[in-house]
PDB file of C-alpha atoms in Angstrom:
ATOM      1  CA  UNK A 936      35.479  12.589  13.908  1.00  0.00           C
ATOM      2  CA  UNK A 937      31.721  13.880  14.567  1.00  0.00           C
ATOM      3  CA  UNK A 938      29.217  13.428  11.523  1.00  0.00           C
ATOM      4  CA  UNK A 939      25.935  14.384  11.281  1.00  0.00           C
ATOM      5  CA  UNK A 940      23.321  12.307   8.724  1.00  0.00           C
ATOM      6  CA  UNK A 941      20.591  13.967   7.342  1.00  0.00           C
ATOM      7  CA  UNK A 942      17.336  12.052   5.279  1.00  0.00           C
ATOM      8  CA  UNK A 943      15.266  12.680   2.802  1.00  0.00           C
ATOM      9  CA  UNK A 944      12.360  10.929   1.672  1.00  0.00           C
ATOM     10  CA  UNK A 945      12.229  10.013  -2.347  1.00  0.00           C
ATOM     11  CA  UNK A 946       9.183   7.836  -2.940  1.00  0.00           C
ATOM     12  CA  UNK A 947       7.323   5.507  -1.341  1.00  0.00           C
ATOM     13  CA  UNK A 948       4.064   3.744  -2.278  1.00  0.00           C
ATOM     14  CA  UNK A 949       1.802   0.777  -0.870  1.00  0.00           C
ATOM     15  CA  UNK A 950       4.427  -1.542   0.167  1.00  0.00           C
ATOM     16  CA  UNK A 951       8.708   0.217   0.011  1.00  0.00           C
ATOM     17  CA  UNK A 952      10.161   2.962   1.192  1.00  0.00           C
ATOM     18  CA  UNK A 953      12.849   4.982  -0.823  1.00  0.00           C
ATOM     19  CA  UNK A 954      15.445   6.900   1.930  1.00  0.00           C
ATOM     20  CA  UNK A 955      18.538   9.107   0.590  1.00  0.00           C
ATOM     21  CA  UNK A 956      20.740   9.519   3.541  1.00  0.00           C
ATOM     22  CA  UNK A 957      23.559  12.025   3.658  1.00  0.00           C
ATOM     23  CA  UNK A 958      26.143  11.907   5.974  1.00  0.00           C
ATOM     24  CA  UNK A 959      28.294  14.970   6.678  1.00  0.00           C
ATOM     25  CA  UNK A 960      31.354  16.029   8.728  1.00  0.00           C
ATOM     26  CA  UNK A 961      32.365  19.628   9.435  1.00  0.00           C
ATOM     27  CA  UNK A 962      35.999  19.438   8.360  1.00  0.00           C
ATOM     28  CA  UNK A 963      34.894  18.157   4.746  1.00  0.00           C
ATOM     29  CA  UNK A 964      33.236  20.331   1.671  1.00  0.00           C
ATOM     30  CA  UNK A 965      29.872  17.908   0.490  1.00  0.00           C
ATOM     31  CA  UNK A 966      28.942  15.232   1.751  1.00  0.00           C
ATOM     32  CA  UNK A 967      31.430  12.308   3.676  1.00  0.00           C
ATOM     33  CA  UNK A 968      29.384   9.571   2.504  1.00  0.00           C
ATOM     34  CA  UNK A 969      25.677   9.259   0.385  1.00  0.00           C
ATOM     35  CA  UNK A 970      23.930   6.060   1.456  1.00  0.00           C
ATOM     36  CA  UNK A 971      20.462   4.523  -0.764  1.00  0.00           C
ATOM     37  CA  UNK A 972      18.042   2.394   0.712  1.00  0.00           C
ATOM     38  CA  UNK A 973      15.077   1.218  -0.303  1.00  0.00           C
ATOM     39  CA  UNK A 974      12.988  -0.690   2.332  1.00  0.00           C
ATOM     40  CA  UNK A 975      10.269  -3.049   2.316  1.00  0.00           C
ATOM     41  CA  UNK A 976       7.998  -3.286   4.846  1.00  0.00           C
ATOM     42  CA  UNK A 977       7.554  -6.522   6.229  1.00  0.00           C
ATOM     43  CA  UNK A 978       4.776  -8.704   8.052  1.00  0.00           C
ATOM     44  CA  UNK A 979       5.962 -10.333  11.042  1.00  0.00           C
ATOM     45  CA  UNK A 980       2.756 -12.493  11.345  1.00  0.00           C
ATOM     46  CA  UNK A 981       1.032 -15.729  10.948  1.00  0.00           C
ATOM     47  CA  UNK A 982       4.327 -15.735   8.904  1.00  0.00           C
ATOM     48  CA  UNK A 983       6.655 -13.367   7.037  1.00  0.00           C
ATOM     49  CA  UNK A 984       5.682 -11.619   3.786  1.00  0.00           C
ATOM     50  CA  UNK A 985       6.263  -8.625   1.945  1.00  0.00           C
ATOM     51  CA  UNK A 986       2.765  -6.250   3.388  1.00  0.00           C
ATOM     52  CA  UNK A 987       1.502  -2.626   2.840  1.00  0.00           C
ATOM     53  CA  UNK A 988       2.123  -0.077   5.354  1.00  0.00           C
ATOM     54  CA  UNK A 989      -1.136   0.530   8.140  1.00  0.00           C
ATOM     55  CA  UNK A 990      -3.251   3.585   6.745  1.00  0.00           C
ATOM     56  CA  UNK A 991      -1.203   5.808   9.441  1.00  0.00           C
ATOM     57  CA  UNK A 992       2.502   4.944   8.739  1.00  0.00           C
ATOM     58  CA  UNK A 993       1.462   5.437   4.718  1.00  0.00           C
ATOM     59  CA  UNK A 994       0.449   8.653   5.102  1.00  0.00           C
ATOM     60  CA  UNK A 995       2.816  10.287   7.524  1.00  0.00           C
ATOM     61  CA  UNK A 996       5.631   8.473   4.841  1.00  0.00           C
ATOM     62  CA  UNK A 997       3.674  10.213   2.295  1.00  0.00           C
ATOM     63  CA  UNK A 998       3.570  13.232   4.165  1.00  0.00           C
ATOM     64  CA  UNK A 999       8.034  13.047   5.381  1.00  0.00           C
ATOM     65  CA  UNK A1000       8.669  11.979   1.449  1.00  0.00           C
ATOM     66  CA  UNK A1001       6.544  15.886   0.308  1.00  0.00           C
ATOM     67  CA  UNK A1002       8.584  18.043   2.822  1.00  0.00           C
ATOM     68  CA  UNK A1003      12.072  16.275   2.799  1.00  0.00           C
ATOM     69  CA  UNK A1004      12.062  15.574  -1.084  1.00  0.00           C
ATOM     70  CA  UNK A1005      14.657  16.902  -3.033  1.00  0.00           C
ATOM     71  CA  UNK A1006      14.464  19.155  -6.397  1.00  0.00           C
ATOM     72  CA  UNK A1007      18.216  18.566  -7.051  1.00  0.00           C
ATOM     73  CA  UNK A1008      21.093  16.193  -6.474  1.00  0.00           C
ATOM     74  CA  UNK A1009      24.499  16.681  -7.799  1.00  0.00           C
ATOM     75  CA  UNK A1010      25.922  13.214  -5.928  1.00  0.00           C
ATOM     76  CA  UNK A1011      22.822  11.578  -8.084  1.00  0.00           C
ATOM     77  CA  UNK A1012      21.327   8.344  -8.066  1.00  0.00           C
ATOM     78  CA  UNK A1013      21.839   5.348 -11.045  1.00  0.00           C
ATOM     79  CA  UNK A1014      19.651   2.220 -10.803  1.00  0.00           C
ATOM     80  CA  UNK A1015      21.130  -0.701  -9.024  1.00  0.00           C
ATOM     81  CA  UNK A1016      20.390  -4.734  -9.354  1.00  0.00           C
ATOM     82  CA  UNK A1017      21.543  -7.674  -8.813  1.00  0.00           C
ATOM     83  CA  UNK A1018      21.713  -9.507 -12.214  1.00  0.00           C
ATOM     84  CA  UNK A1019      20.344 -12.987 -11.597  1.00  0.00           C
ATOM     85  CA  UNK A1020      22.776 -16.447 -12.620  1.00  0.00           C
ATOM     86  CA  UNK A1021      23.274 -16.930 -16.572  1.00  0.00           C
ATOM     87  CA  UNK A1022      21.283 -13.416 -17.327  1.00  0.00           C
ATOM     88  CA  UNK A1023      23.563 -10.853 -19.737  1.00  0.00           C
TER      89      UNK A1023
END
């Protein structure tokens, strides 16, 4: 099957971008899959570490998020996380 992917920016801050992607297939009603990602900007040199987006990139991301944000979502997001060993 042929599929299409549409990405929506959910939020961004100085170092992170929260993105949602919907995979659709013409023969299916609604999305075939919904994917959410939290992306972290990492500077590679001199040593890898998280770092703020360069200003031009941060402005473009903020603009993209504002243009692609959805106001309603029938396939709503749920908080996810990894439990640390020993935590309840």
